[in-house]
GROMACS .gro file of C-alpha atoms in nm:
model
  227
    1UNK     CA    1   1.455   0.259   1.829
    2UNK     CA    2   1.554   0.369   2.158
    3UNK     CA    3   1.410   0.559   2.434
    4UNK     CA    4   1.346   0.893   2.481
    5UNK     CA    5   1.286   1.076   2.842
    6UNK     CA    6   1.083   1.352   2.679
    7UNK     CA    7   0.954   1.222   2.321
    8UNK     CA    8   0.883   1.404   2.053
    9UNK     CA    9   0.520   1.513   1.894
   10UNK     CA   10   0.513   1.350   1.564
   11UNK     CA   11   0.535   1.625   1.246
   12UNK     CA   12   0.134   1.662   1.156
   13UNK     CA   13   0.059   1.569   0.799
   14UNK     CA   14   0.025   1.806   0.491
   15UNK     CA   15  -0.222   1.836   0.256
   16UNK     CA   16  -0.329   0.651  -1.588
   17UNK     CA   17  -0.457   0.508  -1.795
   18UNK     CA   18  -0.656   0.132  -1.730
   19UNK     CA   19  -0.903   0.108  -1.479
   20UNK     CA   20  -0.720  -0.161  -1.378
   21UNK     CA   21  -0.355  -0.061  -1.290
   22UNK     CA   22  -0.134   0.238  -1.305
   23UNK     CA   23   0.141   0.200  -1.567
   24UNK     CA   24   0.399   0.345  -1.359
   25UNK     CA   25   0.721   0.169  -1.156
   26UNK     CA   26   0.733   0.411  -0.848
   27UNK     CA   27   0.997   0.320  -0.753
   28UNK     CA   28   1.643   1.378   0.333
   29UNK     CA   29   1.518   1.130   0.565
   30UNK     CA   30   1.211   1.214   0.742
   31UNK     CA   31   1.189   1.296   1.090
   32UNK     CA   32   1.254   1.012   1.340
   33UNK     CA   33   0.948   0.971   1.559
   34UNK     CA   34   1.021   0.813   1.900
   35UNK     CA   35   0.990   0.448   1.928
   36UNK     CA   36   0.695   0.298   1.783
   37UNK     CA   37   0.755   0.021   2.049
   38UNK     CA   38   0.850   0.185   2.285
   39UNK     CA   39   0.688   0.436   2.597
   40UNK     CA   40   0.545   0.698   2.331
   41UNK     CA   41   0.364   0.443   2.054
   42UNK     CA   42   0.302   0.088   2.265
   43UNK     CA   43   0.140  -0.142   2.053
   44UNK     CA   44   0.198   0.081   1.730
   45UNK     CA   45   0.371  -0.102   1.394
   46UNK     CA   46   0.424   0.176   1.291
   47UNK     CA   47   0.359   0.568   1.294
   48UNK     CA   48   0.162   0.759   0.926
   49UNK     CA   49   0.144   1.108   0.976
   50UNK     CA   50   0.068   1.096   1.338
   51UNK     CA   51  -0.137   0.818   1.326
   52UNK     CA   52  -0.092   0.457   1.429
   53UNK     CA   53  -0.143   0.127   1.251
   54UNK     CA   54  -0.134  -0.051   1.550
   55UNK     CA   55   0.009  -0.378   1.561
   56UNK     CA   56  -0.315  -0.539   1.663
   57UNK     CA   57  -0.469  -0.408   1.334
   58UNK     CA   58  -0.195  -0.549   1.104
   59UNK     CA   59  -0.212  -0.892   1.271
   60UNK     CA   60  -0.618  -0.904   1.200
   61UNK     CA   61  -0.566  -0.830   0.821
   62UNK     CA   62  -0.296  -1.085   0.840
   63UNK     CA   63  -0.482  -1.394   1.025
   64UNK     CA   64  -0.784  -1.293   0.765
   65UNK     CA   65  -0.463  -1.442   0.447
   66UNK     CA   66  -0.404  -1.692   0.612
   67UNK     CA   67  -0.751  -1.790   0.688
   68UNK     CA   68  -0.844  -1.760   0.322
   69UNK     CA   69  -0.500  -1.974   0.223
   70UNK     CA   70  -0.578  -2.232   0.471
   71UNK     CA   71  -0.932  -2.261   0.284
   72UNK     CA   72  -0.743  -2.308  -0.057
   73UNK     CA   73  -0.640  -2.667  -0.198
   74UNK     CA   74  -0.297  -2.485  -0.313
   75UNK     CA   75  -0.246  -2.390   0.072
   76UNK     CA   76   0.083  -2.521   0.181
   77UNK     CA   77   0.256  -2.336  -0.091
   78UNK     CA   78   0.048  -2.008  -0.054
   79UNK     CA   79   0.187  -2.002   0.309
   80UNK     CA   80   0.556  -2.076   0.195
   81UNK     CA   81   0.541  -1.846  -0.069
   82UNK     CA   82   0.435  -1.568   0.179
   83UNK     CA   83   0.653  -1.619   0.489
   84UNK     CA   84   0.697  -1.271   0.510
   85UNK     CA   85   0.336  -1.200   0.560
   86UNK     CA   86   0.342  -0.924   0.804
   87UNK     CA   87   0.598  -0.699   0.615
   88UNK     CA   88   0.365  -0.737   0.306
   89UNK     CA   89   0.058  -0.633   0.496
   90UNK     CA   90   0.244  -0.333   0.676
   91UNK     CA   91   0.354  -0.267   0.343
   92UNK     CA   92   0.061  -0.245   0.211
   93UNK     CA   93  -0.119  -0.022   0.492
   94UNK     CA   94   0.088   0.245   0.481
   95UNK     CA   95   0.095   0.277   0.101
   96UNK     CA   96  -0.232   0.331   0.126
   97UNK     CA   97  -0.183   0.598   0.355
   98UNK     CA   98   0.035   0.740   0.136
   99UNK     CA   99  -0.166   0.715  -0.174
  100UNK     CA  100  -0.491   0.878   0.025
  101UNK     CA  101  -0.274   1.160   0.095
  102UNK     CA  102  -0.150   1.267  -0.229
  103UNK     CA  103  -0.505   1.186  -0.344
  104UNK     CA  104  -0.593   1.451  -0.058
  105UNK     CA  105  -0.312   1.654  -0.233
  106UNK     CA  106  -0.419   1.693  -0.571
  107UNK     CA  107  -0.836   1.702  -0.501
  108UNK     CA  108  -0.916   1.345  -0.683
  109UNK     CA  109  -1.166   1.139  -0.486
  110UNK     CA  110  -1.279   0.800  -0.599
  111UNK     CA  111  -1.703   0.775  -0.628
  112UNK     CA  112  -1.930   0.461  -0.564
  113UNK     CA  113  -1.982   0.411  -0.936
  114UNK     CA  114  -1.631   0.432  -1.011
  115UNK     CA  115  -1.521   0.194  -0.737
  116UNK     CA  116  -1.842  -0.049  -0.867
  117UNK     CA  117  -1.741  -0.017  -1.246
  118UNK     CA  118  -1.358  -0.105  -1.128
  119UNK     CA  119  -1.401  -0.379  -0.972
  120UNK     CA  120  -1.682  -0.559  -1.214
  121UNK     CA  121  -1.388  -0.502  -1.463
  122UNK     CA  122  -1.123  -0.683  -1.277
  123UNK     CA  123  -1.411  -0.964  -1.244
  124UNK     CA  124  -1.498  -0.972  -1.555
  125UNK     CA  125  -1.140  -0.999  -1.653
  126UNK     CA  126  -1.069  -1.282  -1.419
  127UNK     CA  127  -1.372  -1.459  -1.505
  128UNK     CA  128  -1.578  -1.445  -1.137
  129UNK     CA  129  -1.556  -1.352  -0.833
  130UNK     CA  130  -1.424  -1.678  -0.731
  131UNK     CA  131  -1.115  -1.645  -0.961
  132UNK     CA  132  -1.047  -1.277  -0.876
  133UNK     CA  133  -1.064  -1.373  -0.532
  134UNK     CA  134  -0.821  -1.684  -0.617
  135UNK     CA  135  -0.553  -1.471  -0.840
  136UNK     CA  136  -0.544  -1.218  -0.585
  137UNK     CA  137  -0.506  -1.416  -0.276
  138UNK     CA  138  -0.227  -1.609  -0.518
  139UNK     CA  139  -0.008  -1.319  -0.653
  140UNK     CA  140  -0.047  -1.070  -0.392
  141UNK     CA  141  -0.145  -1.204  -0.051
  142UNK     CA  142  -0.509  -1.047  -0.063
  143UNK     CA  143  -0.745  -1.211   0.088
  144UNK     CA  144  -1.125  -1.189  -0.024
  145UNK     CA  145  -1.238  -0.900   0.268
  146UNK     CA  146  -0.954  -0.696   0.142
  147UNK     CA  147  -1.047  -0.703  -0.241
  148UNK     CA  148  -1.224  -0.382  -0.220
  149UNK     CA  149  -0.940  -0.156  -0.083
  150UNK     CA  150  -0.695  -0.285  -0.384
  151UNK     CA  151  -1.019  -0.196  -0.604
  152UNK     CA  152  -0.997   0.172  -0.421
  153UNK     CA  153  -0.626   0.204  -0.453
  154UNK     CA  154  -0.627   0.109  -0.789
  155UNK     CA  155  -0.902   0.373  -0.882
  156UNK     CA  156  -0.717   0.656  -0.676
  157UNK     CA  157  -0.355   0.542  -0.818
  158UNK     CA  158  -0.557   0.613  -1.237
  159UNK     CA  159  -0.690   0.910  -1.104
  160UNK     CA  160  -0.349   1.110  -0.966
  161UNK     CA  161  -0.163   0.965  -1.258
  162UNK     CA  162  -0.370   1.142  -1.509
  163UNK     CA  163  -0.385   1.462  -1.267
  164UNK     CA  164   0.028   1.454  -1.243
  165UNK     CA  165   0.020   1.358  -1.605
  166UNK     CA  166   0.198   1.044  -1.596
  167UNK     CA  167   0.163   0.829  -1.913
  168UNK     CA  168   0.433   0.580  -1.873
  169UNK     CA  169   0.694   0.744  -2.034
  170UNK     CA  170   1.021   0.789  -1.792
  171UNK     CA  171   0.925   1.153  -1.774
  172UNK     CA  172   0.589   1.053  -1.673
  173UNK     CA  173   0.694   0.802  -1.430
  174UNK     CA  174   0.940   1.046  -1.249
  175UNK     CA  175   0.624   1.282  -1.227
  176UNK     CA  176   0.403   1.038  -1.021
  177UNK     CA  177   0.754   0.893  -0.841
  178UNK     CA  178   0.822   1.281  -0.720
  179UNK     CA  179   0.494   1.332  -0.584
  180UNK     CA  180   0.469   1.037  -0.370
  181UNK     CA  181   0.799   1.048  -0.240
  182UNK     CA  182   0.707   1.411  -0.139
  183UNK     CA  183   0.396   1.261  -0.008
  184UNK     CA  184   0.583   1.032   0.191
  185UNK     CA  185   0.851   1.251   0.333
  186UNK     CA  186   0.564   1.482   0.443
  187UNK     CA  187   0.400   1.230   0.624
  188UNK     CA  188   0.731   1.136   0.855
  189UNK     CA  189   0.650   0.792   0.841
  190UNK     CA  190   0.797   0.600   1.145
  191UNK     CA  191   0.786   0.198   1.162
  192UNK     CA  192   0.867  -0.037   1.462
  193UNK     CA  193   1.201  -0.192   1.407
  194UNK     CA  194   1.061  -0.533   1.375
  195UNK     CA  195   0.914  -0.492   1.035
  196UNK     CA  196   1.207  -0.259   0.888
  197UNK     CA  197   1.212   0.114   0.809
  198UNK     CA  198   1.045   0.272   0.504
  199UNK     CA  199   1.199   0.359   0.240
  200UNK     CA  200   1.108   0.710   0.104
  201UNK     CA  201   1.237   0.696  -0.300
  202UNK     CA  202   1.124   0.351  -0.310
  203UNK     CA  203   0.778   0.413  -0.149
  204UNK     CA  204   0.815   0.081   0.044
  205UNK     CA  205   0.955  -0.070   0.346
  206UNK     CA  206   1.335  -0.172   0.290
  207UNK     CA  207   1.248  -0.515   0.431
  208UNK     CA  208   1.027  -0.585   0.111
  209UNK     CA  209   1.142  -0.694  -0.232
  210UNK     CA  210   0.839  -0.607  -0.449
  211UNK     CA  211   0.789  -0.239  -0.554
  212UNK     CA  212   0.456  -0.058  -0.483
  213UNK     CA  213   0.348  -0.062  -0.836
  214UNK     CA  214   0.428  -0.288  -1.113
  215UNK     CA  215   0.414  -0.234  -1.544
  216UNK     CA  216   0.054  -0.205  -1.620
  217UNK     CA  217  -0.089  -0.520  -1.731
  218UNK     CA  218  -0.390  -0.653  -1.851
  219UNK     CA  219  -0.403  -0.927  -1.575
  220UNK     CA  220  -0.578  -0.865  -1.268
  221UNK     CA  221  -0.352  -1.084  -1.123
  222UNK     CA  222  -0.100  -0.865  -1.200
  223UNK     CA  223  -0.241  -0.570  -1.033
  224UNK     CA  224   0.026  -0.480  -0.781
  225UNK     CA  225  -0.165  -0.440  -0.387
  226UNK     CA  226   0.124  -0.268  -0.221
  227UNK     CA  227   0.237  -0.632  -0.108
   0.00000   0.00000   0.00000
């Protein structure tokens, strides 16, 4: 992005059916912010509805992976199989941005009990702690301090589908893709060049090959974490 003498104030923002996934594939341009990288966001990856995810914060969640993949006897091919780490993680921090917003949206909270019952279901499912923490670190790049916020975004994703009225149908899954692309556009989300630009229809950054949300399955390892 390049340099503005007077930069702009960033646009404020506006405010299914297993409890373990949302069976939905979400798969104009919003308002360029001024460089993320540059004079009026140093240090920022990228820019959410006025706030930052600063690149400091997106490097911690990232050294915390590769921690837990350095720990794992499978290690050398977690690493290679995640090369584009930092994308993944960005990725993943400002879906959740996104999702908290239209969960802001359409009044649906997620509740101790519910976050509690959700995840002893995906570690039931997996068969311990140990082996959700092992599938998830595997198939989505989570590592074990960031189990709970895929457990949250997971509850919150159930929750608006069943507000929105998405049941997996095509007509259902352009009902939840409308409102988070709205969601998204809304929040004029800005991201340093390094990492790619996001991609409002898609919900994603460009850069990134996986979509936000995958077919429900009964897996937890197949429980998409905005990677």
């Amino acid at each position: 992005m390049h340099r503005r003498t007077q930069p702009r104030t960033p646009r404020p923002t506006q405010s299914r059916r297993t409890a373990l996934a949302v069976s939905a594939a979400l798969l104009a341009a919003a308002p360029l912010l001024t460089a993320c990288g540059g004079d009026a966001h140093p240090g920022a990856a990228a820019v959410v509805g006025g706030e930052r995810i600063d690149v400091a914060g997106l490097q911690a969640q990232v050294k915390d992976v590769r921690a837990a993949q350095a720990a794992s006897p499978e290690s050398a091919q977690l690493v290679a199989s995640t090369g584009d780490l930092g994308r993944r993680k960005l990725n993943s921090m400002i879906f959740d941005r996104v999702v908290e917003q239209v969960a802001r949206d359409k009044g649906v909270t997620a509740s101790r009990a519910e976050l509690q019952a959700t995840r002893t279901a995906f570690v039931r499912q997996s068969g311990g702690e140990d082996r959700l923490a092992a599938a998830l670190l595997q198939e989505q790049g989570v590592a074990p301090n960031q189990i709970d916020g895929v457990v949250r975004r997971n509850v919150l994703l159930n929750k608006i589908a069943a507000k929105v009225g998405a049941d997996g149908s095509p007509e259902g899954q352009k009902k939840l893709t409308d409102v988070f692309t709205a969601a998204s556009k809304d929040l004029g989300i800005d991201v340093n060049p390094r990492y790619g630009a996001w991609d409002d229809a898609q919900i994603r950054l460009a850069s990134t090959t996986a979509p936000w949300l995958r077919q429900v399955s009964k897996a937890p390892e197949a429980v998409e974490a905005g990677a």
